[in-house]
Amino acid sequence: PAREAVAIGQIGLVGPARPLTLWARAGNWLDRERVLGPLFVGPALILLLLLVAYPFCIALYFSMSNAFIGRPSHFVGLRNFINLWRSDAFRQTFQNAFVFTGVAVAFKLVLGISLAMLLNQQLWFKRLIRGAVLLPWVIPTALSTLGWWWMFNSLYSVINWIGIALGLMDPPGPNWLGQRYYAMTAVVAVNVWRGLPFFAITILAGLVSIPRELYEAAEADGAGANARFWLITLPLLKPVLAIVILFSTIFTFSDFNIVYVLTHGGPINSTHLFATLTRQVGLESGRIGEGAAISLYLFPVLAFVVYAQLKFVRKETY
């Protein structure tokens, strides 16, 4: 009888399956890969369509029309792209973009590697110094550029005052924002100052990931600091440098705030970039079609740069 009671009790415990709750069924449904993947990718895809694809298509439409504020537009094909080369301002801007980007990225690369190697050493208050290095990157661009505009101002330039006090300049000092080559030097200097933390911190992350055993083995074999840098540090940093240069090139080519706040593209179009000339022609002058065509000249240039950089990264990685 006892055994029968236990058996009967066990049978009583095994009852019919209870139906799943709504939350349990939803959890099981979300566990499916074909459901969860699109659900996560969907919001990013919608943002890309609304904020990138749609404006790009509108710009492409305007660039092939004679759109002007206050009048109907008509299709003109590639006429805007061809006529731009007859403009002295556009040819100067095209040259400025490559000079500005090439010089700024080169300086940021050299100074970024140097600063990253310095921050990788054992220093007092190392965390505080690393935080201070990020300040130019954290401060809003327009706000920090206004400070540089005050320092470069011809009437009360702090840079000129220091240069004259140290005997490096003759009074009253150069007109930084009013002379052609000085103005380009000023905008490049501000861009380097702002973009340097991005290089330094990213390269520092790459330096930290390099095994110390490689340096110890090279030092034991008699390799000096210079040899260790060229044979160990730089080769292992190539993938990181390629990504940093890629992003910096894109950001620098499309820069707007620094040039617009400091010089508005002057003097005599000597510091205009594609973004600032687009604003002047498309918004201030009202020639929307020409302004859209100027902005789209960035696309093939950046596409080529991205392709070359990604091809280099793939080659270095595999």
mmCIF file of N, CA and C in Angstrom, residues 100-101 105 108 191 243-256 298 301-303 305-307 309-310:
data_model
loop_
_atom_site.group_PDB
_atom_site.id
_atom_site.type_symbol
_atom_site.label_atom_id
_atom_site.label_comp_id
_atom_site.label_asym_id
_atom_site.label_seq_id
_atom_site.Cartn_x
_atom_site.Cartn_y
_atom_site.Cartn_z
ATOM 1 N N PHE A 100 45.078 71.602 -47.215
ATOM 2 C CA PHE A 100 44.623 71.631 -45.828
ATOM 3 C C PHE A 100 44.605 70.231 -45.232
ATOM 4 N N THR A 101 44.028 69.279 -45.956
ATOM 5 C CA THR A 101 43.915 67.911 -45.433
ATOM 6 C C THR A 101 45.272 67.235 -45.335
ATOM 7 N N VAL A 105 46.694 66.328 -41.618
ATOM 8 C CA VAL A 105 46.763 64.914 -41.253
ATOM 9 C C VAL A 105 48.211 64.501 -41.001
ATOM 10 N N LYS A 108 49.151 65.809 -37.561
ATOM 11 C CA LYS A 108 48.461 65.049 -36.515
ATOM 12 C C LYS A 108 49.046 63.649 -36.369
ATOM 13 N N ASN A 191 43.042 73.064 -36.592
ATOM 14 C CA ASN A 191 42.584 71.714 -36.905
ATOM 15 C C ASN A 191 43.497 70.655 -36.290
ATOM 16 N N ILE A 243 43.357 53.058 -39.817
ATOM 17 C CA ILE A 243 41.994 53.431 -39.432
ATOM 18 C C ILE A 243 41.943 54.882 -38.964
ATOM 19 N N VAL A 244 42.931 55.298 -38.173
ATOM 20 C CA VAL A 244 42.950 56.669 -37.661
ATOM 21 C C VAL A 244 43.105 57.661 -38.807
ATOM 22 N N ILE A 245 44.003 57.369 -39.731
ATOM 23 C CA ILE A 245 44.202 58.263 -40.875
ATOM 24 C C ILE A 245 42.948 58.324 -41.737
ATOM 25 N N LEU A 246 42.279 57.190 -41.890
ATOM 26 C CA LEU A 246 41.047 57.149 -42.681
ATOM 27 C C LEU A 246 39.994 58.089 -42.100
ATOM 28 N N PHE A 247 39.709 57.939 -40.814
ATOM 29 C CA PHE A 247 38.691 58.783 -40.195
ATOM 30 C C PHE A 247 39.126 60.247 -40.162
ATOM 31 N N SER A 248 40.391 60.498 -39.875
ATOM 32 C CA SER A 248 40.859 61.874 -39.823
ATOM 33 C C SER A 248 40.787 62.538 -41.190
ATOM 34 N N THR A 249 41.092 61.797 -42.237
ATOM 35 C CA THR A 249 41.004 62.357 -43.586
ATOM 36 C C THR A 249 39.573 62.744 -43.913
ATOM 37 N N ILE A 250 38.630 61.893 -43.561
ATOM 38 C CA ILE A 250 37.217 62.206 -43.820
ATOM 39 C C ILE A 250 36.785 63.437 -43.031
ATOM 40 N N PHE A 251 37.122 63.475 -41.742
ATOM 41 C CA PHE A 251 36.733 64.615 -40.909
ATOM 42 C C PHE A 251 37.381 65.913 -41.403
ATOM 43 N N THR A 252 38.646 65.834 -41.824
ATOM 44 C CA THR A 252 39.362 67.046 -42.229
ATOM 45 C C THR A 252 38.870 67.556 -43.576
ATOM 46 N N PHE A 253 38.629 66.662 -44.526
ATOM 47 C CA PHE A 253 38.114 67.073 -45.826
ATOM 48 C C PHE A 253 36.777 67.795 -45.688
ATOM 49 N N SER A 254 35.943 67.290 -44.803
ATOM 50 C CA SER A 254 34.600 67.863 -44.651
ATOM 51 C C SER A 254 34.513 68.889 -43.533
ATOM 52 N N ASP A 255 35.628 69.409 -43.077
ATOM 53 C CA ASP A 255 35.619 70.377 -41.973
ATOM 54 C C ASP A 255 34.870 71.638 -42.388
ATOM 55 N N PHE A 256 34.143 72.195 -41.438
ATOM 56 C CA PHE A 256 33.373 73.420 -41.712
ATOM 57 C C PHE A 256 33.542 74.450 -40.601
ATOM 58 N N LEU A 298 32.875 66.152 -52.960
ATOM 59 C CA LEU A 298 33.510 65.430 -51.860
ATOM 60 C C LEU A 298 33.338 63.918 -51.995
ATOM 61 N N VAL A 301 36.026 61.870 -54.077
ATOM 62 C CA VAL A 301 37.331 61.979 -53.422
ATOM 63 C C VAL A 301 37.377 61.111 -52.175
ATOM 64 N N LEU A 302 36.356 61.233 -51.324
ATOM 65 C CA LEU A 302 36.328 60.445 -50.101
ATOM 66 C C LEU A 302 36.124 58.962 -50.395
ATOM 67 N N ALA A 303 35.375 58.641 -51.449
ATOM 68 C CA ALA A 303 35.201 57.235 -51.815
ATOM 69 C C ALA A 303 36.533 56.601 -52.195
ATOM 70 N N VAL A 305 39.535 57.627 -51.184
ATOM 71 C CA VAL A 305 40.361 57.550 -49.973
ATOM 72 C C VAL A 305 39.934 56.365 -49.114
ATOM 73 N N VAL A 306 38.630 56.194 -48.937
ATOM 74 C CA VAL A 306 38.133 55.075 -48.131
ATOM 75 C C VAL A 306 38.520 53.744 -48.761
ATOM 76 N N TYR A 307 38.376 53.624 -50.074
ATOM 77 C CA TYR A 307 38.730 52.375 -50.759
ATOM 78 C C TYR A 307 40.215 52.058 -50.578
ATOM 79 N N GLN A 309 42.299 53.136 -48.226
ATOM 80 C CA GLN A 309 42.636 52.843 -46.834
ATOM 81 C C GLN A 309 42.144 51.461 -46.412
ATOM 82 N N LEU A 310 40.916 51.105 -46.801
ATOM 83 C CA LEU A 310 40.392 49.794 -46.430
ATOM 84 C C LEU A 310 41.156 48.672 -47.127
#
